[in-house]
Tab-separated table of N, CA and C in Angstrom:
chain	number	residue	atom	x	y	z
A	14	UNK	N	-13.782	-13.859	-3.791
A	14	UNK	CA	-12.745	-14.069	-2.787
A	14	UNK	C	-11.749	-12.912	-2.832
A	15	UNK	N	-11.078	-12.747	-1.720
A	15	UNK	CA	-10.032	-11.726	-1.647
A	15	UNK	C	-8.874	-12.080	-2.573
A	16	UNK	N	-8.131	-11.066	-2.952
A	16	UNK	CA	-6.890	-11.282	-3.673
A	16	UNK	C	-5.989	-12.170	-2.818
A	17	UNK	N	-5.240	-13.083	-3.416
A	17	UNK	CA	-4.381	-13.991	-2.630
A	17	UNK	C	-3.420	-13.289	-1.665
A	18	UNK	N	-2.982	-12.074	-1.988
A	18	UNK	CA	-2.079	-11.358	-1.084
A	18	UNK	C	-2.748	-11.005	0.233
A	19	UNK	N	-4.089	-10.990	0.232
A	19	UNK	CA	-4.825	-10.647	1.446
A	19	UNK	C	-5.300	-11.872	2.219
A	20	UNK	N	-5.058	-13.061	1.688
A	20	UNK	CA	-5.472	-14.276	2.394
A	20	UNK	C	-4.558	-14.585	3.573
A	21	UNK	N	-3.331	-14.058	3.540
A	21	UNK	CA	-2.434	-14.170	4.698
A	21	UNK	C	-2.557	-12.898	5.522
A	22	UNK	N	-2.497	-13.031	6.842
A	22	UNK	CA	-2.601	-11.846	7.694
A	22	UNK	C	-1.236	-11.187	7.879
A	23	UNK	N	-1.245	-10.045	8.539
A	23	UNK	CA	-0.010	-9.273	8.720
A	23	UNK	C	1.031	-10.036	9.532
A	24	UNK	N	0.585	-10.872	10.444
A	24	UNK	CA	1.537	-11.657	11.249
A	24	UNK	C	2.342	-12.587	10.344
A	25	UNK	N	1.642	-13.302	9.466
A	25	UNK	CA	2.325	-14.245	8.568
A	25	UNK	C	3.219	-13.509	7.575
A	26	UNK	N	2.730	-12.405	6.999
A	26	UNK	CA	3.562	-11.621	6.076
A	26	UNK	C	4.783	-11.051	6.804
A	27	UNK	N	4.591	-10.618	8.055
A	27	UNK	CA	5.721	-10.085	8.834
A	27	UNK	C	6.773	-11.156	9.079
A	28	UNK	N	6.319	-12.375	9.386
A	28	UNK	CA	7.262	-13.487	9.577
A	28	UNK	C	8.077	-13.716	8.312
A	29	UNK	N	7.406	-13.651	7.167
A	29	UNK	CA	8.114	-13.833	5.903
A	29	UNK	C	9.099	-12.687	5.652
A	30	UNK	N	8.669	-11.462	5.954
A	30	UNK	CA	9.545	-10.302	5.756
A	30	UNK	C	10.782	-10.384	6.633
A	31	UNK	N	10.602	-10.891	7.836
A	31	UNK	CA	11.711	-10.959	8.791
A	31	UNK	C	12.595	-12.191	8.592
A	32	UNK	N	12.270	-13.020	7.617
A	32	UNK	CA	13.064	-14.225	7.367
A	32	UNK	C	14.472	-13.887	6.880
A	33	UNK	N	14.657	-12.721	6.340
A	33	UNK	CA	15.971	-12.235	5.901
A	33	UNK	C	16.283	-10.952	6.662
A	34	UNK	N	17.554	-10.587	6.702
A	34	UNK	CA	17.956	-9.353	7.383
A	34	UNK	C	17.090	-8.184	6.908
A	35	UNK	N	16.510	-7.462	7.852
A	35	UNK	CA	15.608	-6.357	7.555
A	35	UNK	C	16.335	-5.037	7.779
A	36	UNK	N	16.901	-4.480	6.711
A	36	UNK	CA	17.672	-3.245	6.846
A	36	UNK	C	16.801	-2.001	6.994
A	37	UNK	N	15.487	-2.154	6.868
A	37	UNK	CA	14.578	-1.008	7.003
A	37	UNK	C	13.930	-0.930	8.375
A	38	UNK	N	14.144	-1.938	9.193
A	38	UNK	CA	13.534	-1.990	10.520
A	38	UNK	C	13.994	-0.799	11.359
A	39	UNK	N	13.031	-0.144	11.998
A	39	UNK	CA	13.355	0.986	12.861
A	39	UNK	C	13.564	2.294	12.122
A	40	UNK	N	13.408	2.299	10.811
A	40	UNK	CA	13.586	3.528	10.037
A	40	UNK	C	12.216	4.144	9.746
A	41	UNK	N	12.193	5.442	9.573
A	41	UNK	CA	10.969	6.160	9.220
A	41	UNK	C	11.124	6.710	7.805
A	42	UNK	N	10.121	6.464	6.962
A	42	UNK	CA	10.189	6.934	5.582
A	42	UNK	C	8.807	6.860	4.938
A	43	UNK	N	8.688	7.580	3.841
A	43	UNK	CA	7.508	7.522	2.992
A	43	UNK	C	7.833	6.550	1.863
A	44	UNK	N	7.033	5.512	1.731
A	44	UNK	CA	7.229	4.557	0.645
A	44	UNK	C	6.319	4.933	-0.517
A	45	UNK	N	6.914	5.050	-1.702
A	45	UNK	CA	6.157	5.329	-2.916
A	45	UNK	C	6.269	4.108	-3.822
A	46	UNK	N	5.112	3.586	-4.203
A	46	UNK	CA	5.065	2.466	-5.149
A	46	UNK	C	4.103	2.873	-6.244
A	47	UNK	N	4.690	3.374	-7.333
A	47	UNK	CA	3.892	3.930	-8.412
A	47	UNK	C	3.954	3.038	-9.639
A	48	UNK	N	2.780	2.643	-10.078
A	48	UNK	CA	2.648	1.969	-11.369
A	48	UNK	C	1.861	2.910	-12.266
A	49	UNK	N	2.245	2.969	-13.534
A	49	UNK	CA	1.552	3.901	-14.430
A	49	UNK	C	1.125	3.255	-15.732
A	50	UNK	N	1.128	1.939	-15.806
A	50	UNK	CA	0.742	1.296	-17.065
A	50	UNK	C	-0.765	1.359	-17.306
A	51	UNK	N	-1.590	1.361	-16.282
A	51	UNK	CA	-3.038	1.416	-16.460
A	51	UNK	C	-3.596	2.800	-16.145
A	52	UNK	N	-2.867	3.578	-15.386
A	52	UNK	CA	-3.314	4.888	-14.932
A	52	UNK	C	-2.089	5.767	-14.734
A	53	UNK	N	-2.106	6.947	-15.323
A	53	UNK	CA	-1.023	7.891	-15.080
A	53	UNK	C	-1.397	8.700	-13.836
A	54	UNK	N	-0.730	8.451	-12.702
A	54	UNK	CA	-1.096	9.121	-11.457
A	54	UNK	C	-0.571	10.551	-11.325
A	55	UNK	N	0.053	11.058	-12.384
A	55	UNK	CA	0.564	12.437	-12.368
A	55	UNK	C	-0.573	13.405	-12.626
A	56	UNK	N	-0.522	14.587	-12.110
A	56	UNK	CA	0.469	15.134	-11.190
A	56	UNK	C	0.131	14.901	-9.719
A	57	UNK	N	-1.059	14.346	-9.422
A	57	UNK	CA	-1.496	14.275	-8.025
A	57	UNK	C	-0.532	13.475	-7.159
A	58	UNK	N	0.069	12.426	-7.680
A	58	UNK	CA	0.967	11.628	-6.841
A	58	UNK	C	2.191	12.445	-6.433
A	59	UNK	N	2.697	13.258	-7.369
A	59	UNK	CA	3.870	14.077	-7.041
A	59	UNK	C	3.502	15.215	-6.082
A	60	UNK	N	2.340	15.803	-6.283
A	60	UNK	CA	1.881	16.850	-5.363
A	60	UNK	C	1.686	16.275	-3.954
A	61	UNK	N	1.147	15.074	-3.905
A	61	UNK	CA	0.904	14.412	-2.621
A	61	UNK	C	2.218	14.051	-1.923
A	62	UNK	N	3.169	13.540	-2.675
A	62	UNK	CA	4.483	13.211	-2.109
A	62	UNK	C	5.124	14.474	-1.526
A	63	UNK	N	5.078	15.560	-2.299
A	63	UNK	CA	5.665	16.822	-1.840
A	63	UNK	C	4.972	17.320	-0.569
A	64	UNK	N	3.653	17.294	-0.571
A	64	UNK	CA	2.892	17.749	0.606
A	64	UNK	C	3.230	16.898	1.824
A	65	UNK	N	3.235	15.588	1.662
A	65	UNK	CA	3.509	14.681	2.774
A	65	UNK	C	4.936	14.844	3.286
A	66	UNK	N	5.880	15.002	2.386
A	66	UNK	CA	7.262	15.193	2.822
A	66	UNK	C	7.433	16.532	3.547
A	67	UNK	N	6.762	17.568	3.075
A	67	UNK	CA	6.830	18.870	3.756
A	67	UNK	C	6.228	18.802	5.156
A	68	UNK	N	5.169	18.007	5.304
A	68	UNK	CA	4.518	17.877	6.616
A	68	UNK	C	5.310	16.999	7.577
A	69	UNK	N	5.935	15.955	7.066
A	69	UNK	CA	6.578	14.968	7.945
A	69	UNK	C	8.095	15.087	8.007
A	70	UNK	N	8.700	15.669	6.978
A	70	UNK	CA	10.160	15.773	6.854
A	70	UNK	C	10.824	14.392	6.791
A	71	UNK	N	10.079	13.403	6.325
A	71	UNK	CA	10.621	12.052	6.201
A	71	UNK	C	11.252	11.856	4.830
A	72	UNK	N	12.276	11.022	4.756
A	72	UNK	CA	12.861	10.701	3.450
A	72	UNK	C	11.897	9.834	2.634
A	73	UNK	N	12.145	9.806	1.342
A	73	UNK	CA	11.321	9.024	0.429
A	73	UNK	C	12.116	7.836	-0.079
A	74	UNK	N	11.469	6.684	-0.048
A	74	UNK	CA	12.003	5.491	-0.701
A	74	UNK	C	10.980	5.107	-1.754
A	75	UNK	N	11.463	4.876	-2.976
A	75	UNK	CA	10.559	4.531	-4.066
A	75	UNK	C	10.938	3.174	-4.658
A	76	UNK	N	9.924	2.346	-4.836
A	76	UNK	CA	10.133	1.121	-5.597
A	76	UNK	C	9.950	1.541	-7.046
A	77	UNK	N	11.045	1.697	-7.749
A	77	UNK	CA	11.023	2.187	-9.124
A	77	UNK	C	11.348	3.663	-9.192
A	78	UNK	N	11.416	4.152	-10.417
A	78	UNK	CA	11.861	5.516	-10.689
A	78	UNK	C	10.734	6.531	-10.571
A	79	UNK	N	11.076	7.676	-10.019
A	79	UNK	CA	10.181	8.832	-9.964
A	79	UNK	C	10.750	9.917	-10.864
A	80	UNK	N	9.952	10.886	-11.209
A	80	UNK	CA	10.390	12.019	-12.015
A	80	UNK	C	11.293	12.898	-11.155
A	81	UNK	N	12.571	12.984	-11.506
A	81	UNK	CA	13.542	13.756	-10.730
A	81	UNK	C	13.219	15.246	-10.703
A	82	UNK	N	12.461	15.717	-11.678
A	82	UNK	CA	12.080	17.132	-11.687
A	82	UNK	C	10.968	17.413	-10.689
A	83	UNK	N	10.224	16.384	-10.306
A	83	UNK	CA	9.108	16.546	-9.371
A	83	UNK	C	9.476	16.160	-7.949
A	84	UNK	N	10.397	15.243	-7.788
A	84	UNK	CA	10.808	14.778	-6.464
A	84	UNK	C	12.311	14.979	-6.378
A	85	UNK	N	12.736	15.691	-5.348
A	85	UNK	CA	14.162	15.932	-5.175
A	85	UNK	C	14.910	14.650	-4.850
A	86	UNK	N	15.481	14.592	-3.708
A	86	UNK	CA	16.272	13.454	-3.300
A	86	UNK	C	15.363	12.321	-2.817
A	87	UNK	N	15.618	11.132	-3.308
A	87	UNK	CA	14.918	9.943	-2.833
A	87	UNK	C	15.780	8.723	-3.096
A	88	UNK	N	15.510	7.672	-2.361
A	88	UNK	CA	16.227	6.414	-2.564
A	88	UNK	C	15.380	5.538	-3.478
A	89	UNK	N	15.968	5.126	-4.594
A	89	UNK	CA	15.261	4.297	-5.567
A	89	UNK	C	15.674	2.838	-5.380
A	90	UNK	N	14.665	1.973	-5.291
A	90	UNK	CA	14.894	0.538	-5.191
A	90	UNK	C	14.428	-0.073	-6.508
A	91	UNK	N	15.374	-0.527	-7.318
A	91	UNK	CA	15.030	-1.125	-8.612
A	91	UNK	C	14.843	-2.629	-8.535
A	92	UNK	N	15.489	-3.226	-7.587
A	92	UNK	CA	15.548	-4.688	-7.561
A	92	UNK	C	14.901	-5.253	-6.298
A	93	UNK	N	13.709	-4.796	-5.993
A	93	UNK	CA	13.028	-5.250	-4.777
A	93	UNK	C	12.524	-6.674	-4.979
A	94	UNK	N	13.239	-7.624	-4.400
A	94	UNK	CA	12.763	-8.994	-4.392
A	94	UNK	C	11.648	-9.117	-3.362
A	95	UNK	N	11.193	-10.321	-3.147
A	95	UNK	CA	10.063	-10.552	-2.243
A	95	UNK	C	10.342	-10.022	-0.841
A	96	UNK	N	11.501	-10.353	-0.273
A	96	UNK	CA	11.787	-9.951	1.104
A	96	UNK	C	11.908	-8.432	1.227
A	97	UNK	N	12.611	-7.809	0.304
A	97	UNK	CA	12.763	-6.354	0.341
A	97	UNK	C	11.406	-5.669	0.161
A	98	UNK	N	10.609	-6.155	-0.787
A	98	UNK	CA	9.279	-5.601	-1.033
A	98	UNK	C	8.449	-5.634	0.253
A	99	UNK	N	8.397	-6.782	0.900
A	99	UNK	CA	7.626	-6.924	2.145
A	99	UNK	C	8.182	-6.033	3.246
A	100	UNK	N	9.502	-5.998	3.377
A	100	UNK	CA	10.133	-5.187	4.420
A	100	UNK	C	9.848	-3.702	4.228
A	101	UNK	N	9.862	-3.252	2.976
A	101	UNK	CA	9.579	-1.845	2.707
A	101	UNK	C	8.175	-1.469	3.164
A	102	UNK	N	7.188	-2.310	2.887
A	102	UNK	CA	5.819	-2.026	3.324
A	102	UNK	C	5.671	-2.187	4.832
A	103	UNK	N	6.260	-3.217	5.382
A	103	UNK	CA	6.171	-3.485	6.815
A	103	UNK	C	6.682	-2.315	7.647
A	104	UNK	N	7.746	-1.679	7.208
A	104	UNK	CA	8.409	-0.649	8.006
A	104	UNK	C	8.088	0.781	7.609
A	105	UNK	N	7.321	0.988	6.563
A	105	UNK	CA	7.010	2.340	6.090
A	105	UNK	C	6.208	3.124	7.125
A	106	UNK	N	6.450	4.414	7.163
A	106	UNK	CA	5.651	5.314	8.000
A	106	UNK	C	4.381	5.722	7.277
A	107	UNK	N	4.477	5.887	5.957
A	107	UNK	CA	3.361	6.210	5.079
A	107	UNK	C	3.580	5.481	3.767
A	108	UNK	N	2.473	5.192	3.072
A	108	UNK	CA	2.553	4.600	1.737
A	108	UNK	C	1.735	5.465	0.788
A	109	UNK	N	2.350	5.793	-0.342
A	109	UNK	CA	1.677	6.489	-1.441
A	109	UNK	C	1.805	5.563	-2.641
A	110	UNK	N	0.657	5.148	-3.209
A	110	UNK	CA	0.719	4.158	-4.277
A	110	UNK	C	-0.390	4.349	-5.299
A	111	UNK	N	-0.140	3.842	-6.484
A	111	UNK	CA	-1.168	3.770	-7.524
A	111	UNK	C	-1.413	2.308	-7.884
A	112	UNK	N	-0.999	1.420	-7.019
A	112	UNK	CA	-1.052	-0.019	-7.259
A	112	UNK	C	-2.040	-0.718	-6.322
A	113	UNK	N	-2.779	-1.685	-6.861
A	113	UNK	CA	-3.655	-2.476	-6.003
A	113	UNK	C	-2.836	-3.219	-4.951
A	114	UNK	N	-1.760	-3.874	-5.364
A	114	UNK	CA	-0.990	-4.656	-4.393
A	114	UNK	C	-0.266	-3.767	-3.390
A	115	UNK	N	0.126	-2.562	-3.811
A	115	UNK	CA	0.652	-1.596	-2.851
A	115	UNK	C	-0.398	-1.230	-1.814
A	116	UNK	N	-1.623	-1.046	-2.272
A	116	UNK	CA	-2.742	-0.758	-1.376
A	116	UNK	C	-2.983	-1.938	-0.440
A	117	UNK	N	-2.994	-3.142	-0.997
A	117	UNK	CA	-3.265	-4.350	-0.207
A	117	UNK	C	-2.228	-4.536	0.902
A	118	UNK	N	-0.954	-4.410	0.573
A	118	UNK	CA	0.068	-4.602	1.603
A	118	UNK	C	0.056	-3.473	2.626
A	119	UNK	N	-0.223	-2.253	2.199
A	119	UNK	CA	-0.291	-1.139	3.153
A	119	UNK	C	-1.400	-1.367	4.173
A	120	UNK	N	-2.608	-1.742	3.724
A	120	UNK	CA	-3.692	-1.951	4.683
A	120	UNK	C	-3.463	-3.212	5.510
A	121	UNK	N	-2.861	-4.230	4.913
A	121	UNK	CA	-2.588	-5.454	5.673
A	121	UNK	C	-1.620	-5.165	6.818
A	122	UNK	N	-0.674	-4.267	6.591
A	122	UNK	CA	0.279	-3.892	7.642
A	122	UNK	C	-0.195	-2.694	8.463
A	123	UNK	N	-1.387	-2.168	8.172
A	123	UNK	CA	-1.944	-1.065	8.965
A	123	UNK	C	-1.242	0.264	8.775
A	124	UNK	N	-0.758	0.540	7.588
A	124	UNK	CA	-0.002	1.766	7.321
A	124	UNK	C	-0.913	2.899	6.847
A	125	UNK	N	-0.620	4.131	7.262
A	125	UNK	CA	-1.322	5.270	6.673
A	125	UNK	C	-1.075	5.267	5.170
A	126	UNK	N	-2.141	5.431	4.399
A	126	UNK	CA	-2.077	5.146	2.972
A	126	UNK	C	-2.812	6.176	2.142
A	127	UNK	N	-2.202	6.549	1.031
A	127	UNK	CA	-2.862	7.310	-0.018
A	127	UNK	C	-2.834	6.429	-1.259
A	128	UNK	N	-4.004	6.029	-1.738
A	128	UNK	CA	-4.115	5.139	-2.888
A	128	UNK	C	-4.716	5.917	-4.055
A	129	UNK	N	-3.903	6.175	-5.073
A	129	UNK	CA	-4.331	6.949	-6.230
A	129	UNK	C	-5.156	6.044	-7.151
A	130	UNK	N	-6.361	6.517	-7.504
A	130	UNK	CA	-7.292	5.712	-8.304
A	130	UNK	C	-7.867	6.544	-9.454
A	131	UNK	N	-8.451	5.867	-10.454
A	131	UNK	CA	-9.112	6.611	-11.530
A	131	UNK	C	-10.299	7.414	-10.995
A	132	UNK	N	-10.706	8.429	-11.733
A	132	UNK	CA	-11.842	9.260	-11.319
A	132	UNK	C	-13.114	8.468	-11.113
A	133	UNK	N	-13.320	7.452	-11.903
A	133	UNK	CA	-14.566	6.686	-11.832
A	133	UNK	C	-14.707	5.964	-10.496
A	134	UNK	N	-13.594	5.690	-9.828
A	134	UNK	CA	-13.643	4.953	-8.568
A	134	UNK	C	-14.020	3.496	-8.787
A	135	UNK	N	-14.053	3.078	-10.043
A	135	UNK	CA	-14.415	1.713	-10.392
A	135	UNK	C	-13.133	0.906	-10.573
A	136	UNK	N	-12.573	0.479	-9.482
A	136	UNK	CA	-11.326	-0.262	-9.531
A	136	UNK	C	-11.181	-1.094	-8.263
A	137	UNK	N	-10.239	-1.990	-8.264
A	137	UNK	CA	-10.051	-2.888	-7.119
A	137	UNK	C	-9.613	-2.145	-5.867
A	138	UNK	N	-8.785	-1.113	-6.020
A	138	UNK	CA	-8.315	-0.373	-4.846
A	138	UNK	C	-9.485	0.267	-4.106
A	139	UNK	N	-10.328	0.994	-4.845
A	139	UNK	CA	-11.467	1.670	-4.219
A	139	UNK	C	-12.406	0.665	-3.574
A	140	UNK	N	-12.684	-0.430	-4.280
A	140	UNK	CA	-13.578	-1.456	-3.739
A	140	UNK	C	-13.028	-2.016	-2.441
A	141	UNK	N	-11.743	-2.343	-2.423
A	141	UNK	CA	-11.124	-2.874	-1.210
A	141	UNK	C	-11.219	-1.873	-0.067
A	142	UNK	N	-10.827	-0.633	-0.321
A	142	UNK	CA	-10.805	0.378	0.741
A	142	UNK	C	-12.207	0.692	1.256
A	143	UNK	N	-13.193	0.714	0.380
A	143	UNK	CA	-14.578	0.927	0.814
A	143	UNK	C	-15.072	-0.264	1.628
A	144	UNK	N	-14.756	-1.483	1.189
A	144	UNK	CA	-15.168	-2.678	1.932
A	144	UNK	C	-14.532	-2.739	3.318
A	145	UNK	N	-13.371	-2.127	3.465
A	145	UNK	CA	-12.687	-2.103	4.760
A	145	UNK	C	-13.089	-0.888	5.601
A	146	UNK	N	-13.944	-0.031	5.047
A	146	UNK	CA	-14.417	1.132	5.800
A	146	UNK	C	-13.424	2.271	5.878
A	147	UNK	N	-12.504	2.352	4.908
A	147	UNK	CA	-11.498	3.421	4.940
A	147	UNK	C	-11.434	4.163	3.589
A	148	UNK	N	-12.567	4.713	3.172
A	148	UNK	CA	-12.565	5.442	1.896
A	148	UNK	C	-11.713	6.709	1.929
A	149	UNK	N	-11.356	7.180	3.104
A	149	UNK	CA	-10.513	8.384	3.201
A	149	UNK	C	-9.115	8.156	2.629
A	150	UNK	N	-8.746	6.913	2.383
A	150	UNK	CA	-7.435	6.597	1.803
A	150	UNK	C	-7.457	6.647	0.276
A	151	UNK	N	-8.642	6.811	-0.303
A	151	UNK	CA	-8.796	6.875	-1.763
A	151	UNK	C	-8.507	8.294	-2.234
A	152	UNK	N	-7.626	8.417	-3.232
A	152	UNK	CA	-7.307	9.721	-3.817
A	152	UNK	C	-7.559	9.639	-5.320
A	153	UNK	N	-8.637	10.279	-5.798
A	153	UNK	CA	-8.877	10.293	-7.245
A	153	UNK	C	-7.724	10.989	-7.969
A	154	UNK	N	-7.418	10.520	-9.152
A	154	UNK	CA	-6.269	11.032	-9.900
A	154	UNK	C	-6.377	12.528	-10.201
A	155	UNK	N	-7.579	13.075	-10.199
A	155	UNK	CA	-7.752	14.514	-10.459
A	155	UNK	C	-7.967	15.320	-9.183
A	156	UNK	N	-7.714	14.713	-8.031
A	156	UNK	CA	-7.934	15.396	-6.755
A	156	UNK	C	-7.027	16.613	-6.605
A	157	UNK	N	-7.523	17.586	-5.859
A	157	UNK	CA	-6.734	18.745	-5.477
A	157	UNK	C	-6.010	18.362	-4.191
A	158	UNK	N	-4.704	18.344	-4.218
A	158	UNK	CA	-3.914	17.874	-3.080
A	158	UNK	C	-4.209	18.668	-1.809
A	159	UNK	N	-4.614	19.915	-1.944
A	159	UNK	CA	-4.895	20.748	-0.776
A	159	UNK	C	-6.209	20.363	-0.096
A	160	UNK	N	-7.022	19.572	-0.765
A	160	UNK	CA	-8.292	19.127	-0.205
A	160	UNK	C	-8.221	17.705	0.346
A	161	UNK	N	-7.050	17.100	0.264
A	161	UNK	CA	-6.881	15.715	0.719
A	161	UNK	C	-6.547	15.725	2.206
A	162	UNK	N	-7.335	14.985	2.969
A	162	UNK	CA	-7.107	14.910	4.408
A	162	UNK	C	-6.110	13.817	4.776
A	163	UNK	N	-5.914	13.653	6.036
A	163	UNK	CA	-5.004	12.613	6.547
A	163	UNK	C	-5.656	11.237	6.370
A	164	UNK	N	-4.861	10.242	6.038
A	164	UNK	CA	-5.405	8.892	5.862
A	164	UNK	C	-5.476	8.144	7.186
A	165	UNK	N	-6.140	8.753	8.154
A	165	UNK	CA	-6.183	8.184	9.497
A	165	UNK	C	-7.275	7.124	9.565
A	166	UNK	N	-6.934	5.984	10.137
A	166	UNK	CA	-7.908	4.923	10.370
A	166	UNK	C	-7.415	4.037	11.504
A	167	UNK	N	-8.307	3.209	12.002
A	167	UNK	CA	-7.966	2.309	13.099
A	167	UNK	C	-7.513	0.971	12.513
A	168	UNK	N	-6.215	0.669	12.546
A	168	UNK	CA	-5.715	-0.572	11.953
A	168	UNK	C	-6.348	-1.837	12.546
A	169	UNK	N	-6.716	-1.796	13.822
A	169	UNK	CA	-7.355	-2.974	14.437
A	169	UNK	C	-8.728	-3.254	13.815
A	170	UNK	N	-9.486	-2.190	13.582
A	170	UNK	CA	-10.797	-2.372	12.949
A	170	UNK	C	-10.650	-2.904	11.525
A	171	UNK	N	-9.674	-2.385	10.806
A	171	UNK	CA	-9.425	-2.863	9.446
A	171	UNK	C	-8.987	-4.323	9.483
A	172	UNK	N	-8.136	-4.672	10.440
A	172	UNK	CA	-7.687	-6.058	10.572
A	172	UNK	C	-8.871	-6.988	10.866
A	173	UNK	N	-9.792	-6.539	11.712
A	173	UNK	CA	-10.980	-7.345	12.012
A	173	UNK	C	-11.819	-7.572	10.757
A	174	UNK	N	-12.007	-6.518	9.955
A	174	UNK	CA	-12.768	-6.660	8.720
A	174	UNK	C	-12.044	-7.574	7.736
A	175	UNK	N	-10.718	-7.413	7.647
A	175	UNK	CA	-9.940	-8.291	6.774
A	175	UNK	C	-10.047	-9.747	7.227
A	176	UNK	N	-9.970	-9.976	8.527
A	176	UNK	CA	-10.082	-11.341	9.037
A	176	UNK	C	-11.443	-11.950	8.703
A	177	UNK	N	-12.487	-11.151	8.795
A	177	UNK	CA	-13.818	-11.627	8.439
A	177	UNK	C	-13.885	-11.972	6.953
A	178	UNK	N	-13.368	-11.077	6.113
A	178	UNK	CA	-13.357	-11.333	4.667
A	178	UNK	C	-12.481	-12.533	4.317
A	179	UNK	N	-11.374	-12.696	5.042
A	179	UNK	CA	-10.508	-13.867	4.842
A	179	UNK	C	-11.275	-15.156	5.131
A	180	UNK	N	-11.989	-15.152	6.234
A	180	UNK	CA	-12.753	-16.335	6.625
A	180	UNK	C	-13.760	-16.727	5.555
A	181	UNK	N	-14.491	-15.739	5.040
A	181	UNK	CA	-15.473	-15.992	3.982
A	181	UNK	C	-14.771	-16.532	2.729
A	182	UNK	N	-13.650	-15.914	2.369
A	182	UNK	CA	-12.910	-16.329	1.173
A	182	UNK	C	-12.365	-17.745	1.311
A	183	UNK	N	-11.766	-18.040	2.448
A	183	UNK	CA	-11.182	-19.369	2.656
A	183	UNK	C	-12.272	-20.434	2.680
A	184	UNK	N	-13.389	-20.128	3.314
A	184	UNK	CA	-14.499	-21.085	3.339
A	184	UNK	C	-14.993	-21.352	1.916
A	185	UNK	N	-15.142	-20.307	1.125
A	185	UNK	CA	-15.585	-20.465	-0.263
A	185	UNK	C	-14.602	-21.340	-1.042
A	186	UNK	N	-13.317	-21.063	-0.899
A	186	UNK	CA	-12.303	-21.847	-1.612
A	186	UNK	C	-12.321	-23.311	-1.167
A	187	UNK	N	-12.430	-23.532	0.126
A	187	UNK	CA	-12.480	-24.911	0.630
A	187	UNK	C	-13.709	-25.647	0.094
A	188	UNK	N	-14.872	-24.990	0.106
A	188	UNK	CA	-16.091	-25.613	-0.405
A	188	UNK	C	-15.984	-25.891	-1.911
A	189	UNK	N	-15.383	-24.956	-2.643
A	189	UNK	CA	-15.226	-25.147	-4.085
A	189	UNK	C	-14.306	-26.313	-4.397
A	190	UNK	N	-13.220	-26.410	-3.649
A	190	UNK	CA	-12.277	-27.511	-3.855
A	190	UNK	C	-12.899	-28.854	-3.440
A	191	UNK	N	-13.669	-28.841	-2.372
A	191	UNK	CA	-14.312	-30.078	-1.912
A	191	UNK	C	-15.321	-30.581	-2.944
A	192	UNK	N	-15.990	-29.680	-3.635
A	192	UNK	CA	-16.978	-30.087	-4.627
A	192	UNK	C	-16.333	-30.640	-5.891
A	193	UNK	N	-15.024	-30.422	-6.054
A	193	UNK	CA	-14.308	-30.931	-7.230
A	193	UNK	C	-13.850	-32.367	-7.057
A	194	UNK	N	-13.953	-32.894	-5.865
A	194	UNK	CA	-13.454	-34.244	-5.597
A	194	UNK	C	-14.359	-35.307	-6.130
């Protein structure tokens, strides 16, 4: 089954995000959500952030701290509760992440995405992105940033694939629960 974060569609997640004042609505920015406990995404994540910012001239918002020597000015969000977390993904112009859930929310909201993964490609992020037909969003941790293309994809096609996978997952869960009665 899909990860629980993917069992709800973008409409439902958007409703939840909009339940509180959305101070990011209408803003353009690059969202960085970097986790490094299982994988150190350096230096490719910083090279990618720099390249993307140079191309787009958009400000950076980061959930958590970035290396100040690698990234100049950025807005750091340390206390992203549920609503802020959802709003940041919902309104981002681009997402750069080393997190499965960052990847999941970016594709659920149809955002251009760079998902940093281990070289082996044996991880949940790569599997999800390949199953959705968007392997161009996968960035191996040892990638050369100059060889990375645009993470362009058709969000409607991805949404259709997600809806199909959701249906299979929900049916499986319902059948499993029914057999427990």
